[in-house]
């Protein structure tokens, strides 16, 4: 019986950069209010940070991830949040490695750049740079 041919090809998953945005609200919001504020950033996956399993708990912060499509639109959303409900925002193009099973491993940031909250226009979306606006 012949052995099937072996393949030298190895699937290693996908790697790249996604927008990674962490919003800390000026005061904890209800789940509905937090989602209402975050709705301005369409097309991103939203993770609300609240006590595990408590659906009625206040939400102090949230994380949004996804592909960066329109940098100017993201800057406009950041400006609106920082003039309203957000105390601080961390934003950048975060490196990732996604396995063939869908698990995402995030690469450490190469550099952090702290900016005044009024300097949203200086967010250049450089790969691996996290901008902290506070």
PDB file of C-alpha atoms in Angstrom:
ATOM      1  CA  UNK A   1       0.000   0.000   0.000  1.00  0.00           C
ATOM      2  CA  UNK A   2       1.426   3.358  -1.011  1.00  0.00           C
ATOM      3  CA  UNK A   3       1.722   6.186   1.469  1.00  0.00           C
ATOM      4  CA  UNK A   4      -0.045   9.411   0.565  1.00  0.00           C
ATOM      5  CA  UNK A   5       2.285  12.199  -0.491  1.00  0.00           C
ATOM      6  CA  UNK A   6       3.266  14.626   2.246  1.00  0.00           C
ATOM      7  CA  UNK A   7       2.899  18.321   1.757  1.00  0.00           C
ATOM      8  CA  UNK A   8       5.660  20.776   2.592  1.00  0.00           C
ATOM      9  CA  UNK A   9       3.090  23.568   2.928  1.00  0.00           C
ATOM     10  CA  UNK A  10       2.369  24.846   6.445  1.00  0.00           C
ATOM     11  CA  UNK A  11      -0.597  27.107   7.171  1.00  0.00           C
ATOM     12  CA  UNK A  12       0.491  29.672   9.727  1.00  0.00           C
ATOM     13  CA  UNK A  13      -2.540  31.923  10.076  1.00  0.00           C
ATOM     14  CA  UNK A  14      -2.929  35.572   9.223  1.00  0.00           C
ATOM     15  CA  UNK A  15      -1.014  38.514  10.583  1.00  0.00           C
ATOM     16  CA  UNK A  16      -1.473  42.216  10.195  1.00  0.00           C
ATOM     17  CA  UNK A  17      -2.663  45.336  12.002  1.00  0.00           C
ATOM     18  CA  UNK A  18      -6.118  46.265  13.282  1.00  0.00           C
ATOM     19  CA  UNK A  19      -7.361  49.433  14.887  1.00  0.00           C
ATOM     20  CA  UNK A  20      -7.402  48.916  18.649  1.00  0.00           C
ATOM     21  CA  UNK A  21      -9.295  51.569  20.558  1.00  0.00           C
ATOM     22  CA  UNK A  22      -9.810  51.679  24.335  1.00  0.00           C
ATOM     23  CA  UNK A  23     -12.249  54.268  25.697  1.00  0.00           C
ATOM     24  CA  UNK A  24     -12.396  55.155  29.391  1.00  0.00           C
ATOM     25  CA  UNK A  25     -15.617  56.984  30.137  1.00  0.00           C
ATOM     26  CA  UNK A  26     -15.637  60.147  32.282  1.00  0.00           C
ATOM     27  CA  UNK A  27     -18.099  58.339  34.544  1.00  0.00           C
ATOM     28  CA  UNK A  28     -19.398  54.766  34.379  1.00  0.00           C
ATOM     29  CA  UNK A  29     -22.360  54.467  32.025  1.00  0.00           C
ATOM     30  CA  UNK A  30     -25.229  52.041  31.785  1.00  0.00           C
ATOM     31  CA  UNK A  31     -24.791  49.355  29.137  1.00  0.00           C
ATOM     32  CA  UNK A  32     -27.308  51.052  26.816  1.00  0.00           C
ATOM     33  CA  UNK A  33     -25.728  54.502  27.290  1.00  0.00           C
ATOM     34  CA  UNK A  34     -22.234  53.114  26.613  1.00  0.00           C
ATOM     35  CA  UNK A  35     -23.411  51.393  23.425  1.00  0.00           C
ATOM     36  CA  UNK A  36     -25.115  54.642  22.400  1.00  0.00           C
ATOM     37  CA  UNK A  37     -21.860  56.585  22.772  1.00  0.00           C
ATOM     38  CA  UNK A  38     -19.860  53.920  20.919  1.00  0.00           C
ATOM     39  CA  UNK A  39     -22.374  53.683  18.074  1.00  0.00           C
ATOM     40  CA  UNK A  40     -20.577  56.607  16.387  1.00  0.00           C
ATOM     41  CA  UNK A  41     -17.710  54.212  15.562  1.00  0.00           C
ATOM     42  CA  UNK A  42     -19.500  51.933  13.122  1.00  0.00           C
ATOM     43  CA  UNK A  43     -17.993  48.691  11.865  1.00  0.00           C
ATOM     44  CA  UNK A  44     -15.910  47.769  14.894  1.00  0.00           C
ATOM     45  CA  UNK A  45     -16.211  44.883  17.344  1.00  0.00           C
ATOM     46  CA  UNK A  46     -17.187  46.282  20.762  1.00  0.00           C
ATOM     47  CA  UNK A  47     -16.247  44.755  24.123  1.00  0.00           C
ATOM     48  CA  UNK A  48     -17.766  46.478  27.158  1.00  0.00           C
ATOM     49  CA  UNK A  49     -15.723  46.202  30.340  1.00  0.00           C
ATOM     50  CA  UNK A  50     -18.052  45.609  33.278  1.00  0.00           C
ATOM     51  CA  UNK A  51     -18.175  43.132  36.169  1.00  0.00           C
ATOM     52  CA  UNK A  52     -18.467  39.619  34.726  1.00  0.00           C
ATOM     53  CA  UNK A  53     -22.005  38.307  34.545  1.00  0.00           C
ATOM     54  CA  UNK A  54     -23.666  41.473  35.858  1.00  0.00           C
ATOM     55  CA  UNK A  55     -25.721  42.787  32.917  1.00  0.00           C
ATOM     56  CA  UNK A  56     -27.051  45.708  34.986  1.00  0.00           C
ATOM     57  CA  UNK A  57     -23.583  46.883  36.068  1.00  0.00           C
ATOM     58  CA  UNK A  58     -22.142  50.235  35.097  1.00  0.00           C
ATOM     59  CA  UNK A  59     -19.594  50.219  32.276  1.00  0.00           C
ATOM     60  CA  UNK A  60     -16.384  52.169  33.050  1.00  0.00           C
ATOM     61  CA  UNK A  61     -14.664  51.495  29.711  1.00  0.00           C
ATOM     62  CA  UNK A  62     -14.826  49.676  26.392  1.00  0.00           C
ATOM     63  CA  UNK A  63     -12.585  48.312  23.672  1.00  0.00           C
ATOM     64  CA  UNK A  64     -13.251  48.506  19.940  1.00  0.00           C
ATOM     65  CA  UNK A  65     -11.274  46.581  17.332  1.00  0.00           C
ATOM     66  CA  UNK A  66     -11.368  46.157  13.591  1.00  0.00           C
ATOM     67  CA  UNK A  67      -9.866  47.321  10.330  1.00  0.00           C
ATOM     68  CA  UNK A  68      -9.042  51.009   9.897  1.00  0.00           C
ATOM     69  CA  UNK A  69     -11.059  52.179   6.893  1.00  0.00           C
ATOM     70  CA  UNK A  70     -11.243  55.961   7.240  1.00  0.00           C
ATOM     71  CA  UNK A  71      -8.685  57.673   9.509  1.00  0.00           C
ATOM     72  CA  UNK A  72     -10.475  61.048   9.294  1.00  0.00           C
ATOM     73  CA  UNK A  73     -13.772  59.515  10.413  1.00  0.00           C
ATOM     74  CA  UNK A  74     -12.018  57.868  13.377  1.00  0.00           C
ATOM     75  CA  UNK A  75     -10.366  61.184  14.322  1.00  0.00           C
ATOM     76  CA  UNK A  76     -13.799  62.883  14.215  1.00  0.00           C
ATOM     77  CA  UNK A  77     -15.245  60.219  16.527  1.00  0.00           C
ATOM     78  CA  UNK A  78     -12.283  60.550  18.922  1.00  0.00           C
ATOM     79  CA  UNK A  79     -12.727  64.322  19.035  1.00  0.00           C
ATOM     80  CA  UNK A  80     -16.439  63.978  19.807  1.00  0.00           C
ATOM     81  CA  UNK A  81     -15.818  61.417  22.549  1.00  0.00           C
ATOM     82  CA  UNK A  82     -13.080  63.492  24.182  1.00  0.00           C
ATOM     83  CA  UNK A  83     -15.336  66.554  24.190  1.00  0.00           C
ATOM     84  CA  UNK A  84     -18.142  64.525  25.758  1.00  0.00           C
ATOM     85  CA  UNK A  85     -18.276  61.147  27.466  1.00  0.00           C
ATOM     86  CA  UNK A  86     -14.613  60.020  27.346  1.00  0.00           C
ATOM     87  CA  UNK A  87     -12.006  60.793  29.990  1.00  0.00           C
ATOM     88  CA  UNK A  88      -9.216  59.145  27.999  1.00  0.00           C
ATOM     89  CA  UNK A  89      -8.752  57.188  24.770  1.00  0.00           C
ATOM     90  CA  UNK A  90      -5.954  54.841  23.740  1.00  0.00           C
ATOM     91  CA  UNK A  91      -5.835  54.207  20.002  1.00  0.00           C
ATOM     92  CA  UNK A  92      -3.466  52.675  17.499  1.00  0.00           C
ATOM     93  CA  UNK A  93      -2.845  50.069  14.832  1.00  0.00           C
ATOM     94  CA  UNK A  94      -2.099  46.983  16.904  1.00  0.00           C
ATOM     95  CA  UNK A  95      -0.165  44.108  15.384  1.00  0.00           C
ATOM     96  CA  UNK A  96      -1.798  40.692  15.579  1.00  0.00           C
ATOM     97  CA  UNK A  97      -1.325  37.082  14.634  1.00  0.00           C
ATOM     98  CA  UNK A  98      -4.599  35.206  14.058  1.00  0.00           C
ATOM     99  CA  UNK A  99      -4.391  31.423  14.055  1.00  0.00           C
ATOM    100  CA  UNK A 100      -6.260  29.194  11.649  1.00  0.00           C
ATOM    101  CA  UNK A 101      -8.689  28.438  14.529  1.00  0.00           C
ATOM    102  CA  UNK A 102      -9.534  32.137  14.893  1.00  0.00           C
ATOM    103  CA  UNK A 103      -7.587  32.866  18.086  1.00  0.00           C
ATOM    104  CA  UNK A 104      -5.943  36.303  18.028  1.00  0.00           C
ATOM    105  CA  UNK A 105      -2.612  36.991  19.699  1.00  0.00           C
ATOM    106  CA  UNK A 106      -1.736  40.670  19.998  1.00  0.00           C
ATOM    107  CA  UNK A 107       1.850  41.819  19.459  1.00  0.00           C
ATOM    108  CA  UNK A 108       3.246  44.203  22.126  1.00  0.00           C
ATOM    109  CA  UNK A 109       3.108  47.879  21.226  1.00  0.00           C
ATOM    110  CA  UNK A 110       6.412  49.201  19.811  1.00  0.00           C
ATOM    111  CA  UNK A 111       5.907  52.656  21.274  1.00  0.00           C
ATOM    112  CA  UNK A 112       3.447  54.689  23.342  1.00  0.00           C
ATOM    113  CA  UNK A 113       2.862  58.359  22.593  1.00  0.00           C
ATOM    114  CA  UNK A 114       0.934  60.450  25.135  1.00  0.00           C
ATOM    115  CA  UNK A 115      -0.900  63.454  23.668  1.00  0.00           C
ATOM    116  CA  UNK A 116      -3.154  66.143  25.110  1.00  0.00           C
ATOM    117  CA  UNK A 117      -6.802  65.382  24.437  1.00  0.00           C
ATOM    118  CA  UNK A 118      -7.037  68.344  22.050  1.00  0.00           C
ATOM    119  CA  UNK A 119      -4.309  66.904  19.756  1.00  0.00           C
ATOM    120  CA  UNK A 120      -6.381  64.227  18.013  1.00  0.00           C
ATOM    121  CA  UNK A 121      -5.083  65.594  14.684  1.00  0.00           C
ATOM    122  CA  UNK A 122      -1.611  64.264  15.638  1.00  0.00           C
ATOM    123  CA  UNK A 123      -2.818  60.641  15.717  1.00  0.00           C
ATOM    124  CA  UNK A 124      -1.030  59.273  12.640  1.00  0.00           C
ATOM    125  CA  UNK A 125      -2.114  55.625  12.917  1.00  0.00           C
ATOM    126  CA  UNK A 126       1.462  54.343  12.633  1.00  0.00           C
ATOM    127  CA  UNK A 127       1.665  50.560  12.866  1.00  0.00           C
ATOM    128  CA  UNK A 128       2.605  49.460  16.383  1.00  0.00           C
ATOM    129  CA  UNK A 129       2.259  52.913  17.979  1.00  0.00           C
ATOM    130  CA  UNK A 130      -0.355  53.442  20.702  1.00  0.00           C
ATOM    131  CA  UNK A 131      -1.572  57.018  21.089  1.00  0.00           C
ATOM    132  CA  UNK A 132      -2.872  57.909  24.547  1.00  0.00           C
ATOM    133  CA  UNK A 133      -5.168  60.953  24.539  1.00  0.00           C
ATOM    134  CA  UNK A 134      -5.982  62.247  28.001  1.00  0.00           C
TER     135      UNK A 134
END
